[in-house]
Structures are given as structure tokens and as C-alpha cells.
Short mmCIF file of C-alpha atoms and ligand atoms in Angstrom, two decimals:
data_model
loop_
_atom_site.label_atom_id
_atom_site.label_comp_id
_atom_site.label_asym_id
_atom_site.label_seq_id
_atom_site.Cartn_x
_atom_site.Cartn_y
_atom_site.Cartn_z
CA MET A 1 -7.39 0.96 -39.38
CA LYS A 2 -7.27 4.40 -38.66
CA ASN A 3 -11.20 5.43 -38.75
CA ILE A 4 -12.09 2.27 -36.74
CA ALA A 5 -13.32 3.28 -33.48
CA LEU A 6 -11.14 2.04 -30.51
CA HIS A 7 -13.59 -0.33 -28.92
CA TRP A 8 -13.85 -2.09 -31.95
CA LYS A 9 -10.12 -2.38 -32.07
CA ILE A 10 -9.71 -3.98 -29.07
CA LEU A 11 -12.72 -6.34 -29.68
CA ILE A 12 -10.72 -7.14 -32.94
CA GLY A 13 -7.27 -7.56 -30.45
CA MET A 14 -9.62 -9.85 -28.42
CA ALA A 15 -10.60 -11.94 -30.89
CA LEU A 16 -7.29 -12.13 -33.05
CA GLY A 17 -5.54 -13.14 -29.83
CA VAL A 18 -8.01 -16.02 -29.10
CA VAL A 19 -7.58 -17.21 -32.63
CA TYR A 20 -3.52 -16.84 -32.21
CA GLY A 21 -3.53 -18.30 -28.91
CA LEU A 22 -5.63 -21.62 -30.18
CA VAL A 23 -3.72 -21.87 -33.35
CA LEU A 24 0.01 -21.83 -31.57
CA SER A 25 -1.21 -24.09 -28.84
CA PHE A 26 -1.27 -26.83 -31.59
CA VAL A 27 2.06 -25.49 -32.57
CA ASP A 28 5.13 -27.36 -31.16
CA GLY A 29 6.87 -24.69 -28.59
CA GLY A 30 4.21 -22.09 -29.83
CA GLY A 31 3.20 -22.04 -26.11
CA ASP A 32 6.65 -21.00 -25.29
CA PHE A 33 6.92 -18.57 -27.81
CA ILE A 34 3.71 -16.92 -26.54
CA GLY A 35 5.20 -16.89 -23.24
CA ASP A 36 8.59 -15.46 -23.99
CA PHE A 37 7.52 -13.26 -26.73
CA ILE A 38 4.00 -12.02 -26.59
CA LYS A 39 2.98 -12.10 -22.84
CA PRO A 40 5.48 -9.83 -21.82
CA PHE A 41 3.72 -7.31 -23.75
CA GLY A 42 0.49 -8.18 -22.03
CA THR A 43 2.68 -7.46 -18.67
CA ILE A 44 3.81 -4.10 -19.74
CA PHE A 45 0.52 -2.94 -20.40
CA ILE A 46 -0.87 -3.91 -17.20
CA ASN A 47 2.08 -2.52 -15.58
CA LEU A 48 1.16 0.80 -17.58
CA LEU A 49 -2.31 0.63 -15.94
CA LYS A 50 -0.98 -0.06 -12.55
CA LEU A 51 1.74 2.71 -13.11
CA ILE A 52 -0.53 5.33 -13.63
CA ALA A 53 -2.98 4.68 -10.39
CA ILE A 54 -1.38 6.60 -7.93
CA PRO A 55 -0.58 9.70 -10.18
CA LEU A 56 -4.27 9.21 -10.89
CA ILE A 57 -6.06 9.02 -7.32
CA LEU A 58 -3.50 12.11 -6.38
CA ALA A 59 -4.97 14.26 -9.42
CA SER A 60 -8.45 13.58 -9.63
CA LEU A 61 -9.08 13.58 -6.28
CA ILE A 62 -7.36 16.49 -5.30
CA LYS A 63 -9.12 18.23 -8.12
CA GLY A 64 -12.35 17.02 -7.35
CA VAL A 65 -12.27 17.74 -3.82
CA SER A 66 -11.13 21.17 -4.60
CA ASP A 67 -13.43 21.92 -7.02
CA LEU A 68 -16.14 21.50 -4.24
CA LYS A 69 -15.45 24.71 -3.39
CA ASP A 70 -19.12 26.16 -4.29
CA ILE A 71 -20.59 23.70 -1.55
CA SER A 72 -19.97 26.44 0.82
CA LYS A 73 -22.03 28.70 -1.40
CA LEU A 74 -24.55 25.83 -2.31
CA SER A 75 -24.41 24.08 0.68
CA GLN A 76 -28.06 23.03 0.57
CA MET A 77 -27.79 21.51 -2.81
CA GLY A 78 -24.23 20.38 -1.90
CA GLY A 79 -25.43 18.53 1.10
CA ARG A 80 -28.23 16.53 -0.56
CA THR A 81 -25.89 15.92 -3.57
CA ILE A 82 -23.11 14.29 -1.93
CA LEU A 83 -25.48 12.43 0.11
CA THR A 84 -27.60 10.96 -2.73
CA TYR A 85 -24.30 10.07 -4.66
CA VAL A 86 -22.97 8.19 -1.67
CA ALA A 87 -26.01 6.29 -0.93
CA THR A 88 -26.51 5.33 -4.51
CA THR A 89 -23.00 3.93 -4.64
CA LEU A 90 -23.13 2.04 -1.33
CA ILE A 91 -26.22 0.66 -2.70
CA ALA A 92 -24.19 -0.62 -6.06
CA VAL A 93 -21.48 -2.05 -3.81
CA THR A 94 -23.72 -3.93 -2.02
CA ILE A 95 -25.75 -5.33 -5.11
CA GLY A 96 -22.52 -6.17 -6.68
CA LEU A 97 -21.33 -8.50 -3.56
CA ILE A 98 -24.94 -9.66 -2.95
CA LEU A 99 -25.11 -11.27 -6.70
CA VAL A 100 -21.06 -12.25 -6.86
CA ASN A 101 -21.68 -14.27 -3.72
CA THR A 102 -25.09 -15.81 -4.92
CA ILE A 103 -23.88 -16.83 -8.27
CA GLN A 104 -20.23 -17.50 -7.68
CA PRO A 105 -18.78 -17.12 -10.71
CA GLY A 106 -15.15 -17.72 -9.90
CA LYS A 107 -16.31 -20.94 -8.26
CA SER A 108 -16.76 -22.87 -11.47
CA ILE A 109 -13.08 -22.83 -11.97
CA SER A 110 -12.00 -26.68 -11.04
CA VAL A 111 -9.24 -26.87 -8.34
CA GLU A 112 -6.48 -27.94 -10.93
CA THR A 113 -7.19 -24.82 -13.16
CA ARG A 114 -7.30 -22.92 -9.72
CA GLN A 115 -3.76 -24.72 -8.75
CA GLU A 116 -2.21 -23.64 -12.04
CA LEU A 117 -3.48 -19.86 -11.44
CA VAL A 118 -2.13 -19.58 -7.90
CA GLU A 119 0.90 -21.18 -8.61
CA ALA A 120 1.09 -18.65 -11.72
CA TYR A 121 1.00 -15.92 -9.35
CA ALA A 122 2.67 -17.62 -6.62
CA THR A 123 5.00 -14.32 -5.71
CA ASP A 124 1.49 -12.26 -5.20
CA ALA A 125 0.06 -15.17 -3.02
CA ASP A 126 2.93 -15.05 -0.68
CA GLN A 127 2.80 -11.42 -0.42
CA LYS A 128 -0.52 -12.19 0.54
CA ARG A 129 0.16 -14.40 3.13
CA GLU A 130 2.70 -12.10 4.49
CA ALA A 131 0.18 -9.40 4.70
CA ALA A 132 -2.31 -11.83 6.07
CA ALA A 133 0.23 -12.92 9.00
CA LYS A 134 0.74 -9.53 9.76
CA GLN A 135 -2.55 -8.46 9.72
CA GLN A 136 -3.83 -11.18 12.77
CA GLU A 137 -0.91 -10.10 14.83
CA ALA A 138 -2.29 -6.75 14.36
CA GLY A 139 -5.20 -5.21 17.05
CA PRO A 140 -8.57 -4.45 15.79
CA LEU A 141 -8.04 -0.92 14.87
CA GLN A 142 -4.84 -1.57 12.65
CA ALA A 143 -6.97 -1.09 9.35
CA LEU A 144 -7.82 2.36 10.61
CA VAL A 145 -4.38 3.08 11.76
CA ASP A 146 -3.05 2.12 7.90
CA ILE A 147 -5.41 4.62 6.53
CA VAL A 148 -3.05 6.90 7.84
CA PRO A 149 0.54 7.42 6.27
CA SER A 150 3.92 8.46 8.51
CA ASN A 151 5.62 9.33 5.32
CA ILE A 152 4.02 10.37 2.12
CA PHE A 153 6.60 9.70 -0.29
CA ALA A 154 7.16 6.14 1.46
CA ALA A 155 3.47 5.66 0.91
CA ALA A 156 3.79 6.25 -2.60
CA THR A 157 6.45 4.07 -3.78
CA ASN A 158 3.82 0.89 -3.21
CA ASN A 159 0.38 0.53 -4.95
CA ARG A 160 -0.55 -1.43 -1.77
CA ASN A 161 -0.86 1.69 0.10
CA MET A 162 -3.42 3.39 -2.21
CA LEU A 163 -5.83 3.83 0.44
CA GLN A 164 -3.10 6.03 2.14
CA ILE A 165 -2.64 8.09 -0.92
CA ILE A 166 -6.55 8.83 -1.05
CA PHE A 167 -6.52 9.91 2.54
CA PHE A 168 -3.84 12.53 1.86
CA ALA A 169 -5.47 13.46 -1.21
CA LEU A 170 -8.70 14.28 0.45
CA PHE A 171 -6.87 15.77 3.33
CA PHE A 172 -4.52 17.93 1.06
CA GLY A 173 -8.07 19.17 -1.06
CA ILE A 174 -9.89 19.99 2.16
CA GLY A 175 -6.90 21.85 3.16
CA MET A 176 -7.21 23.83 -0.46
CA ILE A 177 -11.11 24.41 -0.12
CA LEU A 178 -10.27 25.86 3.45
CA LEU A 179 -7.70 28.64 2.20
CA PRO A 180 -8.52 31.65 0.56
CA GLU A 181 -8.98 31.17 -2.96
CA GLU A 182 -6.10 33.53 -3.82
CA SER A 183 -3.72 31.50 -1.42
CA SER A 184 -4.44 28.04 -3.03
CA GLN A 185 -4.94 29.17 -6.75
CA PRO A 186 -1.59 28.25 -7.76
CA VAL A 187 -1.48 24.81 -6.39
CA LYS A 188 -5.49 24.34 -7.89
CA ALA A 189 -3.90 25.42 -11.36
CA PHE A 190 -1.32 22.98 -10.83
CA PHE A 191 -3.53 20.06 -10.29
CA ASP A 192 -5.96 20.83 -12.77
CA SER A 193 -3.12 20.90 -15.49
CA PHE A 194 -1.99 17.64 -13.73
CA ASN A 195 -4.88 16.04 -13.71
CA ALA A 196 -5.15 17.04 -17.49
CA ILE A 197 -1.90 15.09 -18.32
CA ILE A 198 -2.83 12.27 -16.42
CA LEU A 199 -5.62 11.99 -18.42
CA LYS A 200 -3.96 12.06 -21.69
CA LEU A 201 -1.53 9.26 -20.52
CA ILE A 202 -4.37 7.49 -19.87
CA ASP A 203 -5.97 7.94 -23.43
CA MET A 204 -2.43 6.98 -24.59
CA ILE A 205 -2.36 3.60 -22.55
CA MET A 206 -5.74 2.79 -23.93
CA MET A 207 -4.31 3.36 -27.74
CA ALA A 208 -2.01 0.43 -26.93
CA ALA A 209 -5.16 -1.38 -25.72
CA PRO A 210 -5.58 -3.54 -28.51
CA TYR A 211 -2.15 -4.73 -28.78
CA GLY A 212 -2.23 -5.41 -24.97
CA VAL A 213 -5.36 -7.73 -24.95
CA PHE A 214 -4.24 -9.07 -27.71
CA ALA A 215 -1.20 -10.11 -26.01
CA LEU A 216 -3.04 -10.91 -22.70
CA LEU A 217 -5.72 -13.06 -24.63
CA ALA A 218 -3.18 -14.90 -26.53
CA ALA A 219 -1.51 -16.14 -23.47
CA LEU A 220 -4.66 -16.53 -21.26
CA VAL A 221 -5.42 -19.25 -24.43
CA VAL A 222 -2.11 -21.16 -24.20
CA GLU A 223 -2.00 -20.94 -20.24
CA ALA A 224 -5.38 -22.01 -19.82
CA PRO A 225 -6.20 -24.07 -22.97
CA SER A 226 -9.47 -25.48 -20.95
CA LEU A 227 -12.78 -23.71 -21.89
CA GLU A 228 -13.52 -23.72 -18.01
CA LEU A 229 -11.63 -20.35 -17.64
CA PHE A 230 -13.81 -18.75 -20.38
CA GLN A 231 -16.84 -19.85 -19.05
CA ALA A 232 -16.42 -18.70 -15.66
CA LEU A 233 -15.50 -15.07 -17.56
CA ALA A 234 -18.70 -15.23 -19.27
CA LEU A 235 -20.49 -15.88 -15.75
CA TYR A 236 -18.70 -13.09 -14.57
CA ALA A 237 -19.83 -10.84 -17.02
CA VAL A 238 -23.38 -12.34 -16.66
CA THR A 239 -23.38 -11.32 -12.92
CA LEU A 240 -22.01 -7.87 -13.30
CA LEU A 241 -24.56 -7.21 -16.10
CA LEU A 242 -27.41 -8.47 -13.99
CA GLY A 243 -25.80 -5.96 -11.12
CA LEU A 244 -25.91 -3.15 -13.76
CA GLY A 245 -29.45 -3.88 -14.53
CA ALA A 246 -30.71 -3.73 -10.83
CA MET A 247 -29.10 -0.45 -10.94
CA ILE A 248 -31.28 0.50 -13.77
CA ILE A 249 -34.20 -0.58 -11.51
CA VAL A 250 -32.84 1.29 -8.62
CA TYR A 251 -33.36 4.47 -10.61
CA SER A 252 -36.85 4.13 -11.95
CA ILE A 253 -37.59 3.45 -8.07
CA ILE A 254 -36.04 6.64 -7.50
CA VAL A 255 -37.21 8.75 -9.96
CA LYS A 256 -40.60 7.47 -9.54
CA VAL A 257 -40.87 8.07 -5.52
CA PHE A 258 -38.69 11.19 -5.45
CA THR A 259 -39.92 13.15 -8.23
CA GLY A 260 -43.47 11.37 -9.26
CA ARG A 261 -42.25 11.03 -12.96
CA SER A 262 -42.65 7.95 -14.95
CA PRO A 263 -39.49 5.88 -15.37
CA SER A 264 -40.36 5.46 -19.26
CA THR A 265 -40.31 9.49 -19.69
CA PHE A 266 -36.93 9.29 -17.62
CA PHE A 267 -35.27 6.72 -19.85
CA LYS A 268 -36.34 8.26 -23.36
CA GLY A 269 -35.03 11.71 -22.01
CA ILE A 270 -31.73 10.47 -21.31
CA ALA A 271 -31.00 7.71 -23.99
CA PRO A 272 -28.92 10.04 -26.13
CA ALA A 273 -26.53 10.04 -23.13
CA GLN A 274 -26.73 6.61 -22.43
CA LEU A 275 -25.93 5.99 -26.08
CA LEU A 276 -23.01 8.03 -26.13
CA ALA A 277 -21.80 6.83 -22.62
CA PHE A 278 -21.92 3.20 -24.20
CA SER A 279 -20.04 4.35 -27.35
CA THR A 280 -17.23 6.79 -25.61
CA SER A 281 -16.74 4.68 -22.31
CA SER A 282 -16.49 7.85 -20.60
CA SER A 283 -18.89 10.00 -18.54
CA ALA A 284 -16.68 12.89 -18.56
CA ALA A 285 -16.64 12.91 -22.71
CA THR A 286 -20.61 12.27 -22.48
CA LEU A 287 -21.14 15.06 -19.91
CA PRO A 288 -22.40 17.91 -21.91
CA ILE A 289 -24.89 15.43 -23.71
CA THR A 290 -25.98 14.06 -20.14
CA MET A 291 -26.44 18.29 -19.27
CA GLU A 292 -28.83 18.73 -22.39
CA CYS A 293 -31.04 15.76 -22.09
CA VAL A 294 -31.26 16.31 -18.28
CA GLU A 295 -32.19 20.11 -18.72
CA GLU A 296 -34.17 19.98 -22.01
CA ASN A 297 -35.93 16.49 -22.18
CA LEU A 298 -36.59 16.15 -18.06
CA GLY A 299 -36.56 19.88 -17.27
CA VAL A 300 -34.00 20.03 -14.49
CA ASP A 301 -33.26 23.94 -14.33
CA LYS A 302 -29.70 24.83 -15.04
CA GLU A 303 -28.64 25.64 -12.00
CA VAL A 304 -28.88 22.21 -10.88
CA THR A 305 -27.38 20.60 -13.58
CA SER A 306 -24.40 22.75 -13.76
CA PHE A 307 -23.59 21.41 -10.06
CA VAL A 308 -24.92 18.26 -9.83
CA LEU A 309 -23.98 16.73 -12.80
CA PRO A 310 -20.08 17.57 -13.17
CA ILE A 311 -19.83 16.71 -9.66
CA GLY A 312 -21.72 13.29 -10.88
CA ALA A 313 -19.37 12.73 -13.29
CA THR A 314 -16.36 13.02 -11.17
CA ILE A 315 -17.58 11.31 -7.84
CA ASN A 316 -20.57 9.33 -8.48
CA MET A 317 -19.91 5.92 -10.22
CA ASP A 318 -22.13 3.55 -9.41
CA GLY A 319 -21.56 1.12 -12.37
CA THR A 320 -17.95 1.13 -11.62
CA SER A 321 -18.88 0.60 -7.73
CA VAL A 322 -21.18 -2.59 -9.01
CA TYR A 323 -18.22 -3.83 -11.08
CA GLN A 324 -15.41 -3.41 -8.70
CA GLY A 325 -17.46 -5.47 -5.80
CA VAL A 326 -18.14 -7.87 -8.63
CA ALA A 327 -14.67 -7.86 -9.88
CA ALA A 328 -12.83 -7.95 -6.26
CA VAL A 329 -14.81 -10.90 -5.46
CA PHE A 330 -14.93 -12.92 -8.45
CA ILE A 331 -10.69 -12.86 -8.75
CA ALA A 332 -10.98 -14.13 -4.91
CA GLN A 333 -12.79 -16.61 -6.21
CA ALA A 334 -11.14 -18.00 -8.96
CA PHE A 335 -7.90 -17.87 -6.67
CA GLY A 336 -9.73 -20.00 -3.92
CA LEU A 337 -9.75 -17.53 -1.73
CA ASP A 338 -12.48 -16.93 0.84
CA LEU A 339 -13.34 -13.75 2.03
CA SER A 340 -14.77 -13.25 5.49
CA LEU A 341 -17.35 -10.78 6.06
CA SER A 342 -14.97 -8.22 7.55
CA ALA A 343 -13.19 -8.53 4.33
CA GLN A 344 -16.27 -8.03 2.50
CA LEU A 345 -17.34 -4.80 4.22
CA GLY A 346 -13.90 -3.22 3.75
CA ILE A 347 -14.41 -3.82 0.16
CA ILE A 348 -18.06 -1.80 -0.05
CA PHE A 349 -15.52 1.01 2.08
CA THR A 350 -12.71 0.76 -0.59
CA ALA A 351 -14.84 0.62 -3.65
CA THR A 352 -16.95 3.25 -2.70
CA LEU A 353 -13.97 5.38 -2.29
CA ALA A 354 -12.45 3.81 -5.10
CA SER A 355 -15.41 4.79 -7.33
CA ILE A 356 -15.20 8.26 -6.10
CA GLY A 357 -11.48 8.50 -7.08
CA THR A 358 -12.27 6.94 -10.53
CA ALA A 359 -11.59 9.15 -13.45
CA ALA A 360 -14.88 9.32 -15.90
CA VAL A 361 -12.49 8.16 -18.98
CA PRO A 362 -12.21 4.60 -20.35
CA SER A 363 -10.85 1.86 -18.20
CA ALA A 364 -10.21 4.24 -15.35
CA GLY A 365 -12.32 1.57 -13.21
CA ILE A 366 -9.93 -0.97 -13.70
CA VAL A 367 -7.04 0.93 -12.57
CA MET A 368 -9.12 1.80 -9.21
CA LEU A 369 -9.56 -1.87 -8.76
CA VAL A 370 -6.19 -2.12 -8.18
CA ILE A 371 -7.04 -0.68 -4.68
CA VAL A 372 -10.02 -2.70 -3.92
CA LEU A 373 -7.63 -5.89 -4.49
CA ALA A 374 -4.86 -4.71 -2.81
CA GLN A 375 -6.41 -3.36 0.38
CA ALA A 376 -8.92 -6.87 0.46
CA GLY A 377 -5.41 -8.98 -0.10
CA ILE A 378 -6.44 -9.94 -3.61
CA PRO A 379 -3.80 -11.11 -5.79
CA GLU A 380 -3.34 -8.00 -8.17
CA ALA A 381 -2.40 -10.49 -11.04
CA GLY A 382 -6.04 -11.27 -11.15
CA LEU A 383 -6.55 -8.01 -13.41
CA ALA A 384 -4.89 -9.90 -15.90
CA LEU A 385 -7.93 -12.28 -15.93
CA ILE A 386 -10.41 -10.25 -16.16
CA PHE A 387 -8.86 -7.66 -18.21
CA ALA A 388 -9.58 -9.12 -21.43
CA ILE A 389 -13.15 -8.52 -21.23
CA ASP A 390 -13.00 -5.45 -19.73
CA ARG A 391 -13.55 -2.92 -22.20
CA PRO A 392 -17.33 -4.13 -23.30
CA LEU A 393 -18.28 -4.12 -19.64
CA ASP A 394 -16.89 -0.78 -19.17
CA MET A 395 -19.08 0.27 -21.93
CA CYS A 396 -22.09 -0.87 -20.15
CA ARG A 397 -20.80 0.45 -16.56
CA THR A 398 -20.29 3.65 -18.17
CA ILE A 399 -24.23 3.93 -18.97
CA VAL A 400 -25.11 3.20 -15.41
CA ASN A 401 -22.74 6.00 -14.31
CA VAL A 402 -24.33 8.70 -16.27
CA THR A 403 -27.97 7.31 -15.57
CA GLY A 404 -27.07 7.63 -11.92
CA ASP A 405 -26.01 11.13 -12.11
CA ALA A 406 -29.22 12.08 -14.31
CA ALA A 407 -31.71 10.40 -11.68
CA VAL A 408 -29.69 12.09 -8.60
CA SER A 409 -29.90 15.41 -10.35
CA MET A 410 -33.57 15.24 -10.63
CA LEU A 411 -34.11 14.38 -7.01
CA VAL A 412 -31.80 17.19 -6.02
CA GLY A 413 -33.76 19.22 -8.54
CA LYS A 414 -37.22 18.47 -7.24
CA SER A 415 -36.26 18.48 -3.48
CA ILE A 416 -35.50 22.35 -4.11
CA GLY A 417 -38.29 23.51 -6.42
CA LYS A 418 -35.98 23.31 -9.70
CA LEU A 419 -37.72 20.56 -11.73
CA LYS A 420 -40.40 21.89 -14.06
CA ASP A 421 -43.60 19.84 -14.22
N1 LIG B 501 -15.39 4.52 -17.93
C1 LIG B 501 -15.96 4.79 -16.69
C2 LIG B 501 -16.59 6.12 -17.09
O1 LIG B 501 -16.10 6.95 -17.60
C3 LIG B 501 -15.03 4.33 -15.81
C4 LIG B 501 -14.63 2.96 -15.22
O2 LIG B 501 -13.85 2.67 -16.19
O3 LIG B 501 -15.53 2.35 -14.67
O4 LIG B 501 -17.90 6.43 -16.36
#
């Protein structure tokens, strides 16, 4: 088993979980056994993911922002880079939301199954109702007020306050940039190392993923023996893949319009990085190859790639943005919640921030999804619903994350005359 790649192990864990759940659902008391002795391990796994969310945001955002120090030196390139990254991210979330609202993969779940789901996660639903009631009493600017915590330690005690943590991390990072380097250096070194440790923890949690998905899928099968839920999940996957495909078309247009290069040259040049992104599910791990492809095959100057690509790997995750939009609304649909236009606009905002804060490692996207769900008042328990098929989708969204960084570096290179003809 040792030499098998993690994604295969996870796929095997999924398959075995389904088979195990199916077999035990025919055995007397099998369902109870899974509920009592297997499902808790799935819950522990999800808890670990949630546990790491706040430290992850603090570490990766503070590190990400403080690394932007060079922007003051390279302000011309910096402004364009950030602007284009934010624009492609907004396009990505919007495409995701349009598709998921049109296809409505979660609506295919029948009223009974939905009822079971809602009952299974009743506590979440209650909290949501309370939050909704509070929201109704509040004024129109309450959402803005809620972003600014009055006490950082109090904010950090609840996963629902992630936007407050993001606010603090950005604020803190900006403070670091504004200080002379000597004054901020010790704290910067601390956060660089803190970030490395958190990434290691995610690595360790992912080692447990094959067992986690086994438990989650076995429990999913016995709890929802109907094929219906699986059909809905398949439709969700198709919706997401369509969104990711649409982003690839967006990049073709960007490359053609802004650099005059043919999309096929672009995709041929970036293919090795895309394959590596697919097999590692990590844009950070792919970064060295992305740089090589963009420099050697696409002719972008090193001066541009060494600035644009590492920042892109940290803050530009268009595949993850499509995913966060689609997944959040899918879960809401599965739970029978109707999201208002303003809730969906809120998702665009939080998904943009969340994708910026997502670390470029496997499964970081689903961790950050907690924020989007919490802010939109969608039950976090819905994570359990989509986790089972998250890994293959993570592999696909990482391809888009890497491709987006490459397209933007060509655009920036061209705009400052650093793209070879
Ligand atoms: N795996 C993705 C990446 O490294 C992040 C995510 O989980 O969405 O780009």
C-alpha cells in the first residue's frame, strides 16, 4: 500500500466505503454498527478539517500579505497582477453561481430525503434559524459591522467568525508591510514557520483521508440508501466540471485578446504543469514546473514569472472559486434552503476572499468552504455530503488554478513588454 499515490488510496477508500455500507445495510443491525463505530471516524476527520481552518487562514493570509512587500518596488506589475487576479476570481465565482442556479443539482433530492438530511443535521438548522432571526432584527449595514471583531480571541473561538479572522489577518499583514523590514522581520519569520507547520498538519490530516472517506461513505450509504443522493452528487460534479471548463475558455479568450497568442500554443506549453497539478492536487507543489513551462514554453520573462506566479499560487485560485460557489449553493439546495440574491452576492464576496486565503495544497478548498457556508448560513454539516467526492474534483480544480496563474502571467508579461515574440 505504501507506494500507492494518495489519490488512489482515497479512491480505494471511497469504493470500499460504498461496498461496506451496501453490504452492512443488508445485515441486521449493520446500519447501527456503522452509525456507532464507523461514522464517528468520519466525523473526527471532518472535525480535523474544521479545526485547522482558523490557524490556516491566519498563517496563510498573514504570510501571503506580508510577502507582497515587493509590490511597493514593483508597483506597476503588482497593481496589474492583483487586479487581474481579482477579476478572474470574480468571473469564476459568478460562472459557478450561474451554473449551479441553472442546473440546480441539489434540487433533484426528493422532499423525504431532504427531510431526513435536515433532521440529521437539526442542530445546525436551529443555529441557522437563530442567526437568521438575529439578522432580520439587524440594520442593513450589520454585515459590514460583523466583519470587524471587537475581540480577536473571542472571534477565534467560533468557526462562524472566519470573516472576522480574515479581516484581522489582512489588517495585521498590512501593518507588517508598512513597517520597516527590521521591525517586522521576527514576526514574519514566525508566520512563515507557522504557515509551514500548518501545511504539514494538513499533510498529516490528508494521510488519514482514505480512512475518513471510507467512514463517511459507509455512513452515507447506510443513512441514505437511496441512489438519489448519489445521483445528486453526480449532477453536482458535472455542474462543477462545466464551470471549470468554462474557465478554460475564459483563459483562451484572455490569452488570445491580450497577448495575441493562439490558445493551442498556450495549452501545449502549460500541459506538463496541468498534469502535475492533476496528480498532486497542489498548485504550490506544481509551482516550479509552472514557472519552467511559462518561461521556457511560453516565453514570459523570469522577472515576471518569479513575481506573478508565486503570488498567483497563493492568492489566485479560480478553480477553487468556481467550486466554492457551486458547492455552497448545492448544499443549500440539498438542505432545501432558498438563497436570496443578497445571500448569493455575499457568496461572491466570501468565496473571493476564501479562495485568496486558500493554501495551495490538496483539500485546502474544502476547509475554506466552511467560511462560505458559515457566512451564508448554510449548514456546515453539508461538508459531509460533498467530501466523499471532493478529491477527484480537487484534482480538476487545481488544474484550473494553475492555468489561471499562467494566463495572467502572460497578460502581465505582454503589458510590460516582457513577453518574447
Ligand atoms: N488543491 C487546490 C490547489 O492547491 C486548492 C483547493 O483545495 O481548492 O490549488
